[in-house]
Amino acid sequence: MFPGFYEEIHEEFREVVREFVAREVTPHYKQWDAAHLMDRAVWEAAAENGLLGLAVDEDHGGMGLTDYRFRMILDEELARADALGLALALHLHDDWVLPALRRFGTAEQQQTWLPRFLDSSFIASVAFTEPGAGSDLRGVRTKAVRQDDGSWLLTGQKTFIGNAVSGDGALVLARTDGSDVKRRGGAESFSLFLVEKEDNPGYQVGSQLEKMGLKASDTAELFFSEARVPAENLIGGEGRGLEIAKEILPQGRLAVAAGAAAVAEAALGQTVDYVRQRTAFDQPVAEFQNTRFQLAELQIELEAVQRYLAATVEAFDAGQLDVVGASKAKLFIGERAKSMLDTCLQLHGGYGYILEYPVAQAYLAVRLMTIFGGTSEILRETIGTDLLRD
Ligand SMILES: Cc1cc2nc3c(=O)[nH]c(=O)nc-3n(C[C@H](O)[C@H](O)[C@H](O)COP(=O)(O)OP(=O)(O)OC[C@H]3O[C@@H](n4cnc5c(N)ncnc54)[C@H](O)[C@@H]3O)c2cc1C
């Protein structure tokens, strides 16, 4: 980020993160990428270093670091280390599932679950998307049926679920009003459940999906066949699933925007280094006027992205970031980062296309940012509709 954005206390935190990445991530990352799975040990190490659930308050064993700038430092350091799969895995846990629990969990639920999120004994997935329902969550067909003892039986299928293999359970969006699943549900047809994998034979993880990039982060389908869900695992009350999903969207979308900005910043730094050392026609690539012009454009774009992100983070920290604001940030930053990475890759020539090069990995990672957590088309719909509202 630009000078002055972070304060000394953030930079001290960065040192902790940097050491964690150098010690626990970099030596193993290539192996995780090849295996399409990270060792659980990295979660445990993150927990030991206090890097999970930064915003969880001290009463629940956390540090209460609600200032989102701390969270951004993790993304920046992981982007610099070319370990973006871990950044995505942490986002799902910290920026999608945890906010639902922190904001809508009962006192008992928070007492039970927050310490487990912090000490990595529960690694979380968010399971909203289904084969037939992504952008339109009212099309979700997974259903939960209440039993006489108040517990639920969950049946259905989810897809594209991050941490599905490595994780311990998922925040699942399911239909609870008994409506015909072949039709779109109503605003109150859905509920959210925190569903545990352990000792739950009805909770099955499908084979992994082969992604273009971010391979160290495992992604798979989930199959629920009368999976058991205790009554106390319903989050926020029956019929409030979509409402809560909407409430946690600002943080989820901010996280994607912050991740995209971190990737763009790291890639521009790597590109500047590369064009300085690569020669063509007896001179460094950096000496071509075209290279300087491209870098100039990239630098301005990066600054615009970072200023926009800073304003969005400020609004979030003040409790004022709504879905429209977060959608604007994700749309602008996600799309800019995507085009910036295209230029960075081009400036690397053929090496930019080789997966061993960080810029190629970053290019593939950033491609997800305009899809996951709301496609750019859906974001434009949200923003445009809001603009036209009376
Ligand atoms: C690598 C990866 C990881 C993911 N991780 C998770 C996860 O952990 N948990 C989870 O729940 N989901 C996850 N997702 C799912 C992701 O959020 C969805 O893919 C995304 O929301 C889009 O849904 P869809 O794929 O069904 O696309 P669709 O909704 O089928 O969209 C197809 C196309 O139609 C366009 N479109 C749809 N509706 C409109 C409209 N109203 N107006 C204009 N255009 C429209 C879309 O923009 C898109 O271009 C992940 C996806 C990927 C690829």
Coordinates of N, CA and C in Angstrom, one line a residue, residues 158-299:
K158 N -23.1 -29.5 -3.0 CA -22.5 -28.2 -3.2 C -21.3 -28.3 -4.1
T159 N -20.9 -27.3 -4.7 CA -19.7 -27.4 -5.6 C -18.8 -26.1 -5.4
F160 N -17.6 -26.3 -5.9 CA -16.5 -25.2 -5.8 C -16.2 -24.9 -4.4
I161 N -16.2 -25.8 -3.5 CA -16.1 -25.5 -2.1 C -14.6 -25.6 -1.6
G162 N -14.1 -24.4 -1.3 CA -12.7 -24.3 -0.8 C -12.6 -24.9 0.6
N163 N -11.4 -25.5 0.9 CA -11.1 -26.1 2.2 C -12.1 -27.3 2.4
A164 N -12.7 -27.8 1.3 CA -13.6 -28.9 1.5 C -12.9 -30.2 1.9
V165 N -11.7 -30.4 1.4 CA -10.9 -31.6 1.8 C -10.2 -31.4 3.1
S166 N -9.5 -30.3 3.2 CA -8.6 -30.0 4.3 C -9.4 -29.6 5.6
G167 N -10.6 -29.1 5.4 CA -11.4 -28.5 6.5 C -12.2 -29.5 7.3
D168 N -12.8 -28.9 8.4 CA -13.5 -29.7 9.3 C -15.0 -29.6 9.2
G169 N -15.5 -28.7 8.4 CA -16.9 -28.5 8.3 C -17.2 -27.2 7.5
A170 N -18.5 -27.0 7.3 CA -18.8 -25.9 6.4 C -20.0 -25.1 6.9
L171 N -20.1 -23.8 6.6 CA -21.2 -23.0 6.8 C -22.1 -23.2 5.5
V172 N -23.2 -23.9 5.7 CA -24.0 -24.4 4.6 C -25.3 -23.6 4.5
L173 N -25.6 -23.2 3.3 CA -26.9 -22.5 3.0 C -27.8 -23.6 2.5
A174 N -29.0 -23.7 3.2 CA -29.9 -24.8 2.8 C -31.3 -24.3 2.9
R175 N -32.2 -24.9 2.2 CA -33.6 -24.6 2.2 C -34.3 -25.2 3.4
T176 N -35.0 -24.5 4.2 CA -35.6 -25.0 5.4 C -37.1 -24.9 5.4
D177 N -37.7 -24.3 4.4 CA -39.2 -24.0 4.5 C -40.0 -25.1 3.8
G178 N -39.3 -26.2 3.4 CA -40.1 -27.3 2.7 C -40.6 -26.9 1.3
S179 N -40.2 -25.8 0.8 CA -40.7 -25.4 -0.6 C -40.1 -26.3 -1.6
D180 N -40.8 -26.3 -2.8 CA -40.3 -27.2 -3.9 C -38.9 -26.7 -4.4
V181 N -37.9 -27.6 -4.2 CA -36.6 -27.2 -4.5 C -36.3 -26.9 -6.0
K182 N -37.3 -27.3 -6.9 CA -37.1 -27.1 -8.3 C -37.5 -25.6 -8.7
R183 N -38.1 -25.0 -7.7 CA -38.4 -23.5 -8.0 C -37.5 -22.7 -7.1
R184 N -37.3 -21.4 -7.5 CA -36.6 -20.5 -6.7 C -37.3 -20.3 -5.4
G185 N -36.5 -20.2 -4.3 CA -37.1 -20.1 -3.0 C -37.4 -18.6 -2.7
G186 N -38.1 -18.4 -1.6 CA -38.4 -17.0 -1.2 C -37.3 -16.4 -0.3
A187 N -37.4 -15.2 0.1 CA -36.4 -14.5 0.9 C -36.2 -15.3 2.2
E188 N -37.2 -15.9 2.7 CA -37.1 -16.5 4.0 C -37.1 -18.1 3.9
S189 N -36.8 -18.6 2.7 CA -36.8 -20.0 2.5 C -35.5 -20.7 3.0
F190 N -34.5 -20.0 3.4 CA -33.2 -20.6 3.6 C -32.6 -20.3 5.0
S191 N -31.8 -21.2 5.4 CA -31.1 -21.0 6.7 C -29.7 -21.4 6.6
L192 N -28.9 -20.9 7.6 CA -27.4 -21.3 7.5 C -27.1 -22.2 8.7
F193 N -26.3 -23.2 8.4 CA -25.9 -24.2 9.4 C -24.4 -24.3 9.4
L194 N -23.8 -24.5 10.6 CA -22.4 -24.8 10.7 C -22.4 -26.4 10.8
V195 N -22.0 -27.0 9.8 CA -22.1 -28.5 9.7 C -20.7 -29.1 9.9
E196 N -20.6 -30.1 10.8 CA -19.3 -30.7 11.1 C -19.2 -32.0 10.3
K197 N -17.9 -32.2 9.9 CA -17.6 -33.4 9.0 C -17.5 -34.6 9.9
E198 N -16.8 -34.4 11.1 CA -16.4 -35.6 11.9 C -17.7 -36.4 12.4
D199 N -17.5 -37.7 12.4 CA -18.6 -38.6 12.8 C -19.9 -38.2 12.2
N200 N -19.9 -37.9 10.9 CA -21.1 -37.5 10.2 C -21.1 -38.2 8.9
P201 N -21.5 -39.5 8.8 CA -21.4 -40.3 7.6 C -22.1 -39.7 6.4
G202 N -23.1 -38.8 6.7 CA -23.9 -38.2 5.6 C -23.2 -37.1 4.9
Y203 N -22.0 -36.7 5.5 CA -21.2 -35.6 5.0 C -20.1 -36.1 4.2
Q204 N -20.2 -36.1 2.8 CA -19.1 -36.7 2.0 C -18.4 -35.6 1.1
V205 N -17.1 -35.8 1.0 CA -16.4 -34.9 0.2 C -16.1 -35.5 -1.1
G206 N -16.5 -34.9 -2.2 CA -16.2 -35.5 -3.6 C -14.8 -35.3 -4.0
S207 N -14.5 -35.7 -5.2 CA -13.1 -35.6 -5.7 C -12.8 -34.1 -5.9
Q208 N -11.5 -33.8 -5.9 CA -11.1 -32.4 -6.0 C -11.3 -31.9 -7.4
L209 N -11.6 -30.6 -7.5 CA -11.8 -30.0 -8.8 C -10.4 -29.5 -9.3
E210 N -10.0 -29.7 -10.5 CA -8.7 -29.3 -11.0 C -8.8 -27.8 -11.4
K211 N -8.2 -26.9 -10.7 CA -8.3 -25.5 -11.0 C -7.2 -25.0 -11.9
M212 N -7.4 -23.8 -12.5 CA -6.3 -23.2 -13.3 C -5.1 -22.8 -12.4
G213 N -5.5 -22.2 -11.3 CA -4.4 -21.7 -10.4 C -4.8 -21.9 -9.0
L214 N -4.1 -21.2 -8.1 CA -4.4 -21.3 -6.6 C -4.5 -22.8 -6.2
K215 N -3.6 -23.6 -6.7 CA -3.8 -25.1 -6.6 C -3.6 -25.6 -5.2
A216 N -2.8 -24.9 -4.4 CA -2.6 -25.4 -3.0 C -3.8 -25.3 -2.2
S217 N -4.8 -24.5 -2.6 CA -6.1 -24.4 -1.9 C -7.0 -25.5 -2.5
D218 N -7.4 -26.4 -1.7 CA -8.2 -27.5 -2.2 C -9.6 -27.1 -2.4
T219 N -10.2 -27.6 -3.5 CA -11.6 -27.2 -3.9 C -12.3 -28.5 -4.4
A220 N -13.4 -28.7 -3.8 CA -14.1 -30.0 -4.1 C -15.6 -29.8 -4.0
E221 N -16.3 -30.8 -4.4 CA -17.8 -30.9 -4.2 C -18.1 -31.5 -2.8
L222 N -19.2 -31.1 -2.3 CA -19.7 -31.7 -1.1 C -21.0 -32.4 -1.4
F223 N -21.2 -33.6 -0.8 CA -22.5 -34.3 -0.9 C -23.0 -34.5 0.5
F224 N -24.3 -34.1 0.7 CA -24.9 -34.4 1.9 C -26.1 -35.3 1.7
S225 N -26.0 -36.4 2.5 CA -27.1 -37.4 2.4 C -27.6 -37.6 3.8
E226 N -28.6 -36.9 4.2 CA -29.1 -36.9 5.5 C -28.0 -36.7 6.5
A227 N -27.2 -35.7 6.3 CA -26.1 -35.4 7.2 C -26.7 -34.8 8.5
R228 N -26.2 -35.2 9.6 CA -26.8 -34.7 10.9 C -26.3 -33.3 11.2
V229 N -27.3 -32.5 11.7 CA -26.9 -31.1 12.1 C -27.7 -30.9 13.4
P230 N -27.0 -30.8 14.5 CA -27.7 -30.5 15.8 C -28.4 -29.2 15.8
A231 N -29.5 -29.1 16.6 CA -30.3 -27.9 16.6 C -29.4 -26.7 16.8
E232 N -28.4 -26.8 17.7 CA -27.6 -25.7 18.1 C -26.6 -25.2 17.0
N233 N -26.6 -25.9 15.9 CA -25.7 -25.5 14.8 C -26.4 -24.6 13.8
L234 N -27.6 -24.3 14.0 CA -28.3 -23.3 13.2 C -27.8 -21.9 13.5
I235 N -27.4 -21.2 12.5 CA -26.8 -19.8 12.8 C -27.8 -18.7 12.5
G236 N -28.1 -17.9 13.5 CA -28.9 -16.7 13.2 C -30.4 -16.9 13.1
G237 N -30.8 -18.1 13.3 CA -32.3 -18.4 13.3 C -32.8 -18.9 12.0
E238 N -33.9 -19.6 12.0 CA -34.5 -20.2 10.8 C -35.0 -19.1 9.9
G239 N -34.8 -19.3 8.6 CA -35.3 -18.4 7.6 C -34.4 -17.2 7.4
R240 N -33.3 -17.1 8.1 CA -32.5 -15.9 7.9 C -31.2 -16.1 7.1
G241 N -31.2 -17.2 6.4 CA -29.9 -17.6 5.7 C -29.5 -16.5 4.6
L242 N -30.5 -16.1 3.8 CA -30.1 -15.2 2.7 C -29.8 -13.8 3.3
E243 N -30.5 -13.4 4.4 CA -30.3 -12.1 5.0 C -28.9 -12.1 5.6
I244 N -28.5 -13.2 6.2 CA -27.1 -13.2 6.8 C -26.1 -13.3 5.8
A245 N -26.3 -14.1 4.7 CA -25.4 -14.1 3.6 C -25.1 -12.7 3.1
K246 N -26.2 -11.9 3.0 CA -26.1 -10.6 2.5 C -25.3 -9.7 3.5
E247 N -25.5 -9.9 4.7 CA -24.8 -9.1 5.7 C -23.3 -9.4 5.8
I248 N -22.9 -10.6 5.4 CA -21.5 -10.9 5.5 C -20.8 -10.6 4.1
L249 N -21.6 -10.3 3.1 CA -21.0 -10.0 1.8 C -20.0 -8.8 1.8
P250 N -20.3 -7.7 2.5 CA -19.3 -6.6 2.5 C -17.9 -7.1 2.9
Q251 N -17.8 -7.8 3.9 CA -16.4 -8.3 4.3 C -15.9 -9.3 3.3
G252 N -16.7 -10.2 2.8 CA -16.2 -11.1 1.8 C -15.7 -10.4 0.6
R253 N -16.5 -9.5 0.1 CA -16.1 -8.8 -1.1 C -14.9 -7.9 -0.9
L254 N -14.9 -7.2 0.3 CA -13.7 -6.4 0.6 C -12.4 -7.3 0.6
A255 N -12.6 -8.5 1.1 CA -11.4 -9.4 1.2 C -10.9 -9.8 -0.2
V256 N -11.8 -10.0 -1.1 CA -11.4 -10.3 -2.5 C -10.7 -9.1 -3.1
A257 N -11.3 -7.9 -2.9 CA -10.7 -6.7 -3.4 C -9.3 -6.5 -2.8
A258 N -9.2 -6.7 -1.5 CA -7.8 -6.5 -0.9 C -6.8 -7.5 -1.4
G259 N -7.3 -8.8 -1.6 CA -6.4 -9.8 -2.2 C -6.0 -9.4 -3.6
A260 N -6.9 -8.9 -4.4 CA -6.6 -8.6 -5.8 C -5.5 -7.4 -5.8
A261 N -5.7 -6.5 -4.9 CA -4.8 -5.3 -4.8 C -3.4 -5.8 -4.4
A262 N -3.4 -6.7 -3.5 CA -2.1 -7.3 -3.0 C -1.4 -8.0 -4.1
V263 N -2.1 -8.8 -4.9 CA -1.5 -9.5 -6.0 C -1.0 -8.5 -7.0
A264 N -1.7 -7.5 -7.3 CA -1.3 -6.5 -8.3 C 0.0 -5.8 -7.9
E265 N 0.0 -5.4 -6.6 CA 1.2 -4.7 -6.1 C 2.5 -5.6 -6.2
A266 N 2.3 -6.9 -5.8 CA 3.4 -7.8 -5.8 C 3.9 -8.0 -7.2
A267 N 2.9 -8.2 -8.2 CA 3.3 -8.5 -9.5 C 4.0 -7.3 -10.2
L268 N 3.6 -6.1 -9.9 CA 4.2 -4.9 -10.5 C 5.7 -4.9 -10.0
G269 N 5.9 -5.1 -8.7 CA 7.3 -5.1 -8.2 C 8.1 -6.2 -8.9
Q270 N 7.5 -7.4 -9.1 CA 8.3 -8.5 -9.8 C 8.6 -8.1 -11.2
T271 N 7.6 -7.4 -11.8 CA 7.8 -7.0 -13.2 C 8.9 -5.9 -13.4
V272 N 8.9 -5.0 -12.5 CA 10.0 -4.0 -12.5 C 11.4 -4.7 -12.4
D273 N 11.5 -5.6 -11.5 CA 12.7 -6.4 -11.3 C 13.1 -7.1 -12.6
Y274 N 12.1 -7.7 -13.1 CA 12.3 -8.6 -14.3 C 12.8 -7.7 -15.5
V275 N 12.1 -6.6 -15.8 CA 12.5 -5.9 -17.0 C 13.9 -5.2 -16.8
R276 N 14.3 -5.0 -15.6 CA 15.7 -4.5 -15.4 C 16.7 -5.5 -15.7
Q277 N 16.5 -6.8 -15.4 CA 17.5 -7.7 -15.7 C 17.5 -8.5 -17.0
R278 N 16.3 -8.4 -17.6 CA 16.2 -9.1 -18.9 C 16.7 -8.2 -20.1
T279 N 17.5 -8.8 -20.9 CA 18.0 -8.0 -22.0 C 17.4 -8.5 -23.4
A280 N 17.3 -7.5 -24.3 CA 16.9 -7.8 -25.7 C 17.5 -6.7 -26.5
F281 N 17.9 -7.0 -27.7 CA 18.6 -6.1 -28.6 C 19.7 -5.3 -27.9
D282 N 20.4 -6.0 -27.1 CA 21.6 -5.5 -26.4 C 21.3 -4.5 -25.3
Q283 N 20.1 -4.5 -24.8 CA 19.8 -3.5 -23.7 C 18.7 -4.1 -22.8
P284 N 18.7 -3.7 -21.6 CA 17.6 -4.2 -20.7 C 16.2 -3.8 -21.3
V285 N 15.3 -4.7 -21.1 CA 13.9 -4.5 -21.5 C 13.4 -3.2 -20.9
A286 N 13.9 -2.9 -19.7 CA 13.4 -1.6 -19.1 C 13.8 -0.4 -19.9
E287 N 14.8 -0.5 -20.8 CA 15.2 0.7 -21.5 C 14.3 1.1 -22.7
F288 N 13.4 0.1 -23.1 CA 12.5 0.5 -24.2 C 11.5 1.5 -23.7
Q289 N 11.2 2.4 -24.5 CA 10.2 3.4 -24.1 C 8.9 2.8 -23.8
N290 N 8.5 1.8 -24.6 CA 7.2 1.1 -24.4 C 7.2 0.5 -23.0
T291 N 8.3 0.0 -22.5 CA 8.3 -0.6 -21.2 C 8.0 0.5 -20.1
R292 N 8.7 1.6 -20.3 CA 8.5 2.7 -19.3 C 7.1 3.2 -19.3
F293 N 6.5 3.3 -20.5 CA 5.1 3.8 -20.7 C 4.2 2.8 -20.0
Q294 N 4.4 1.5 -20.2 CA 3.5 0.5 -19.7 C 3.6 0.5 -18.1
L295 N 4.9 0.6 -17.6 CA 5.1 0.7 -16.2 C 4.4 1.9 -15.6
A296 N 4.5 3.0 -16.3 CA 3.9 4.2 -15.8 C 2.3 4.0 -15.7
E297 N 1.7 3.4 -16.7 CA 0.3 3.2 -16.6 C 0.0 2.2 -15.4
L298 N 0.8 1.2 -15.3 CA 0.6 0.2 -14.2 C 0.7 0.9 -12.9
Q299 N 1.6 1.8 -12.7 CA 1.8 2.4 -11.4 C 0.6 3.3 -11.1

